[in-house]
Amino acid sequence: MLPTENRLRRRQDFATAVKRGRRAGRPLLVVHLNRDGEPVGPSDRNSDLHPHVAEGLPSARAGFVVSKAVGPAVVRNLVKRRLRHLIRERLSRLPAGSLIVVRALPAAADASYHDLEHDLDAALRRLLRAEPTGSAPTGAGR
């Protein structure tokens, strides 16, 4: 289970990670990473809006999207549990304040834990080695 301070819960946080972050697609999942997820705007600097921010050092936070296209509820929950476990082990590698959204693709339903681990690690390597620039997110020119 992810600690509360490491969870994405608000729609706005998911939207920020997906729209403003970089994207890395793999056969089983798509990972969106916004390195400067905190704060989103001047009005969001209020600590009441972000209780997970402790003493000015925000934690990296993760959210998951596993749609019904992945399979029935039992399969979706299995995929989410596996992804949560994998992300929990990797949060320390992410820059402070990062927002990460992991979207499972339908092929994730039949994937093993190790297959998900391989795709997640490959996506994170790609996103973390890429320098943040003012250019369009990865894959925007397709």
Tab-separated table of C-alpha atoms in Angstrom:
chain	number	residue	atom	x	y	z
A	1	MET	CA	0.000	0.000	0.000
A	2	LEU	CA	1.223	3.486	-0.801
A	3	PRO	CA	1.419	5.946	2.088
A	4	THR	CA	-1.157	8.745	1.924
A	5	GLU	CA	1.462	11.397	1.166
A	6	ASN	CA	2.492	9.434	-1.952
A	7	ARG	CA	-0.965	9.045	-3.495
A	8	LEU	CA	-2.580	11.087	-6.228
A	9	ARG	CA	-6.261	11.525	-5.478
A	10	ARG	CA	-7.512	14.732	-7.038
A	11	ARG	CA	-8.621	14.942	-10.650
A	12	GLN	CA	-6.561	18.114	-11.032
A	13	ASP	CA	-3.360	16.283	-10.026
A	14	PHE	CA	-3.999	13.496	-12.541
A	15	ALA	CA	-4.710	16.093	-15.242
A	16	THR	CA	-1.535	18.008	-14.411
A	17	ALA	CA	0.630	14.895	-14.676
A	18	VAL	CA	-0.946	13.824	-17.957
A	19	LYS	CA	-1.178	17.229	-19.676
A	20	ARG	CA	2.007	18.910	-18.451
A	21	GLY	CA	4.246	15.896	-17.946
A	22	ARG	CA	6.350	13.765	-20.244
A	23	ARG	CA	5.042	10.441	-21.517
A	24	ALA	CA	6.712	7.093	-22.083
A	25	GLY	CA	4.675	4.328	-23.673
A	26	ARG	CA	5.410	0.633	-23.387
A	27	PRO	CA	3.450	-2.437	-24.554
A	28	LEU	CA	1.798	-2.945	-21.150
A	29	LEU	CA	1.522	0.577	-19.774
A	30	VAL	CA	1.940	4.287	-20.340
A	31	VAL	CA	3.714	6.401	-17.728
A	32	HIS	CA	3.220	10.162	-17.388
A	33	LEU	CA	5.737	12.062	-15.251
A	34	ASN	CA	5.519	15.716	-14.269
A	35	ARG	CA	8.728	16.603	-12.453
A	36	ASP	CA	7.454	19.877	-11.031
A	37	GLY	CA	3.991	18.874	-9.910
A	38	GLU	CA	4.072	21.076	-6.799
A	39	PRO	CA	2.703	23.672	-6.755
A	40	VAL	CA	0.499	23.949	-9.843
A	41	GLY	CA	-0.268	27.655	-9.540
A	42	PRO	CA	0.159	30.585	-7.166
A	43	SER	CA	-3.080	29.802	-5.338
A	44	ASP	CA	-1.949	26.194	-4.742
A	45	ARG	CA	0.933	27.203	-2.472
A	46	ASN	CA	-1.447	27.091	0.489
A	47	SER	CA	-0.483	24.129	2.684
A	48	ASP	CA	-4.175	23.540	3.466
A	49	LEU	CA	-4.659	22.479	-0.148
A	50	HIS	CA	-1.657	20.142	-0.041
A	51	PRO	CA	-1.529	18.385	3.333
A	52	HIS	CA	1.105	15.948	1.980
A	53	VAL	CA	3.685	18.750	1.765
A	54	ALA	CA	5.849	18.492	4.865
A	55	GLU	CA	8.078	21.449	5.659
A	56	GLY	CA	8.388	22.625	2.051
A	57	LEU	CA	9.621	19.287	0.693
A	58	PRO	CA	6.774	17.643	-1.245
A	59	SER	CA	6.913	13.898	-1.788
A	60	ALA	CA	6.678	12.266	-5.175
A	61	ARG	CA	3.084	11.123	-5.678
A	62	ALA	CA	1.660	8.362	-7.853
A	63	GLY	CA	-1.729	7.565	-9.322
A	64	PHE	CA	-3.023	4.679	-11.402
A	65	VAL	CA	-5.518	4.386	-14.233
A	66	VAL	CA	-6.774	0.872	-14.957
A	67	SER	CA	-9.843	1.006	-17.168
A	68	LYS	CA	-12.493	-1.632	-17.782
A	69	ALA	CA	-10.736	-2.429	-21.062
A	70	VAL	CA	-8.098	-4.214	-18.955
A	71	GLY	CA	-10.631	-6.760	-17.744
A	72	PRO	CA	-13.140	-7.527	-15.013
A	73	ALA	CA	-12.770	-6.048	-11.526
A	74	VAL	CA	-10.675	-8.926	-10.184
A	75	VAL	CA	-8.113	-8.510	-12.964
A	76	ARG	CA	-8.078	-4.704	-12.716
A	77	ASN	CA	-7.495	-4.875	-8.968
A	78	LEU	CA	-4.672	-7.387	-9.421
A	79	VAL	CA	-2.975	-5.088	-11.948
A	80	LYS	CA	-3.404	-2.086	-9.628
A	81	ARG	CA	-1.952	-3.979	-6.651
A	82	ARG	CA	1.071	-5.033	-8.677
A	83	LEU	CA	1.643	-1.510	-10.006
A	84	ARG	CA	1.285	0.044	-6.538
A	85	HIS	CA	3.870	-2.356	-5.161
A	86	LEU	CA	6.267	-1.645	-8.026
A	87	ILE	CA	5.895	2.144	-7.727
A	88	ARG	CA	6.314	2.094	-3.953
A	89	GLU	CA	9.773	0.571	-4.406
A	90	ARG	CA	10.721	3.245	-6.969
A	91	LEU	CA	9.382	6.450	-5.405
A	92	SER	CA	12.769	7.304	-3.910
A	93	ARG	CA	14.223	7.557	-7.448
A	94	LEU	CA	11.734	10.261	-8.443
A	95	PRO	CA	12.448	13.957	-7.918
A	96	ALA	CA	10.670	15.556	-4.946
A	97	GLY	CA	7.299	16.973	-5.937
A	98	SER	CA	6.939	14.735	-8.980
A	99	LEU	CA	3.539	13.537	-10.113
A	100	ILE	CA	3.442	10.162	-11.834
A	101	VAL	CA	0.443	8.506	-13.447
A	102	VAL	CA	0.682	4.894	-14.599
A	103	ARG	CA	-2.000	3.877	-17.101
A	104	ALA	CA	-2.363	0.140	-17.653
A	105	LEU	CA	-3.125	-0.999	-21.191
A	106	PRO	CA	-5.348	-4.022	-21.930
A	107	ALA	CA	-2.295	-6.271	-22.419
A	108	ALA	CA	-1.424	-5.740	-18.724
A	109	ALA	CA	-4.265	-8.113	-17.808
A	110	ASP	CA	-2.265	-11.146	-18.939
A	111	ALA	CA	1.155	-9.832	-17.916
A	112	SER	CA	3.204	-11.274	-15.090
A	113	TYR	CA	4.594	-9.199	-12.253
A	114	HIS	CA	8.033	-9.316	-13.894
A	115	ASP	CA	6.670	-8.158	-17.253
A	116	LEU	CA	5.030	-5.155	-15.577
A	117	GLU	CA	8.259	-4.499	-13.673
A	118	HIS	CA	10.294	-4.571	-16.897
A	119	ASP	CA	7.975	-2.128	-18.706
A	120	LEU	CA	7.725	0.218	-15.719
A	121	ASP	CA	11.501	0.312	-15.256
A	122	ALA	CA	12.070	0.951	-18.969
A	123	ALA	CA	9.538	3.798	-18.968
A	124	LEU	CA	11.006	5.373	-15.825
A	125	ARG	CA	14.550	5.127	-17.232
A	126	ARG	CA	13.409	6.935	-20.353
A	127	LEU	CA	11.578	9.654	-18.422
A	128	LEU	CA	14.279	10.224	-15.814
A	129	ARG	CA	17.163	10.478	-18.260
A	130	ALA	CA	15.280	12.959	-20.434
A	131	GLU	CA	15.999	16.518	-19.410
A	132	PRO	CA	12.858	18.606	-18.834
A	133	THR	CA	12.633	21.247	-21.531
A	134	GLY	CA	10.104	23.720	-22.780
A	135	SER	CA	9.411	21.495	-25.788
A	136	ALA	CA	6.303	19.411	-26.364
A	137	PRO	CA	5.836	16.236	-24.320
A	138	THR	CA	7.295	13.024	-25.734
A	139	GLY	CA	5.199	11.651	-28.570
A	140	ALA	CA	3.328	14.901	-29.228
A	141	GLY	CA	4.577	15.167	-32.803
A	142	ARG	CA	3.154	11.842	-33.985
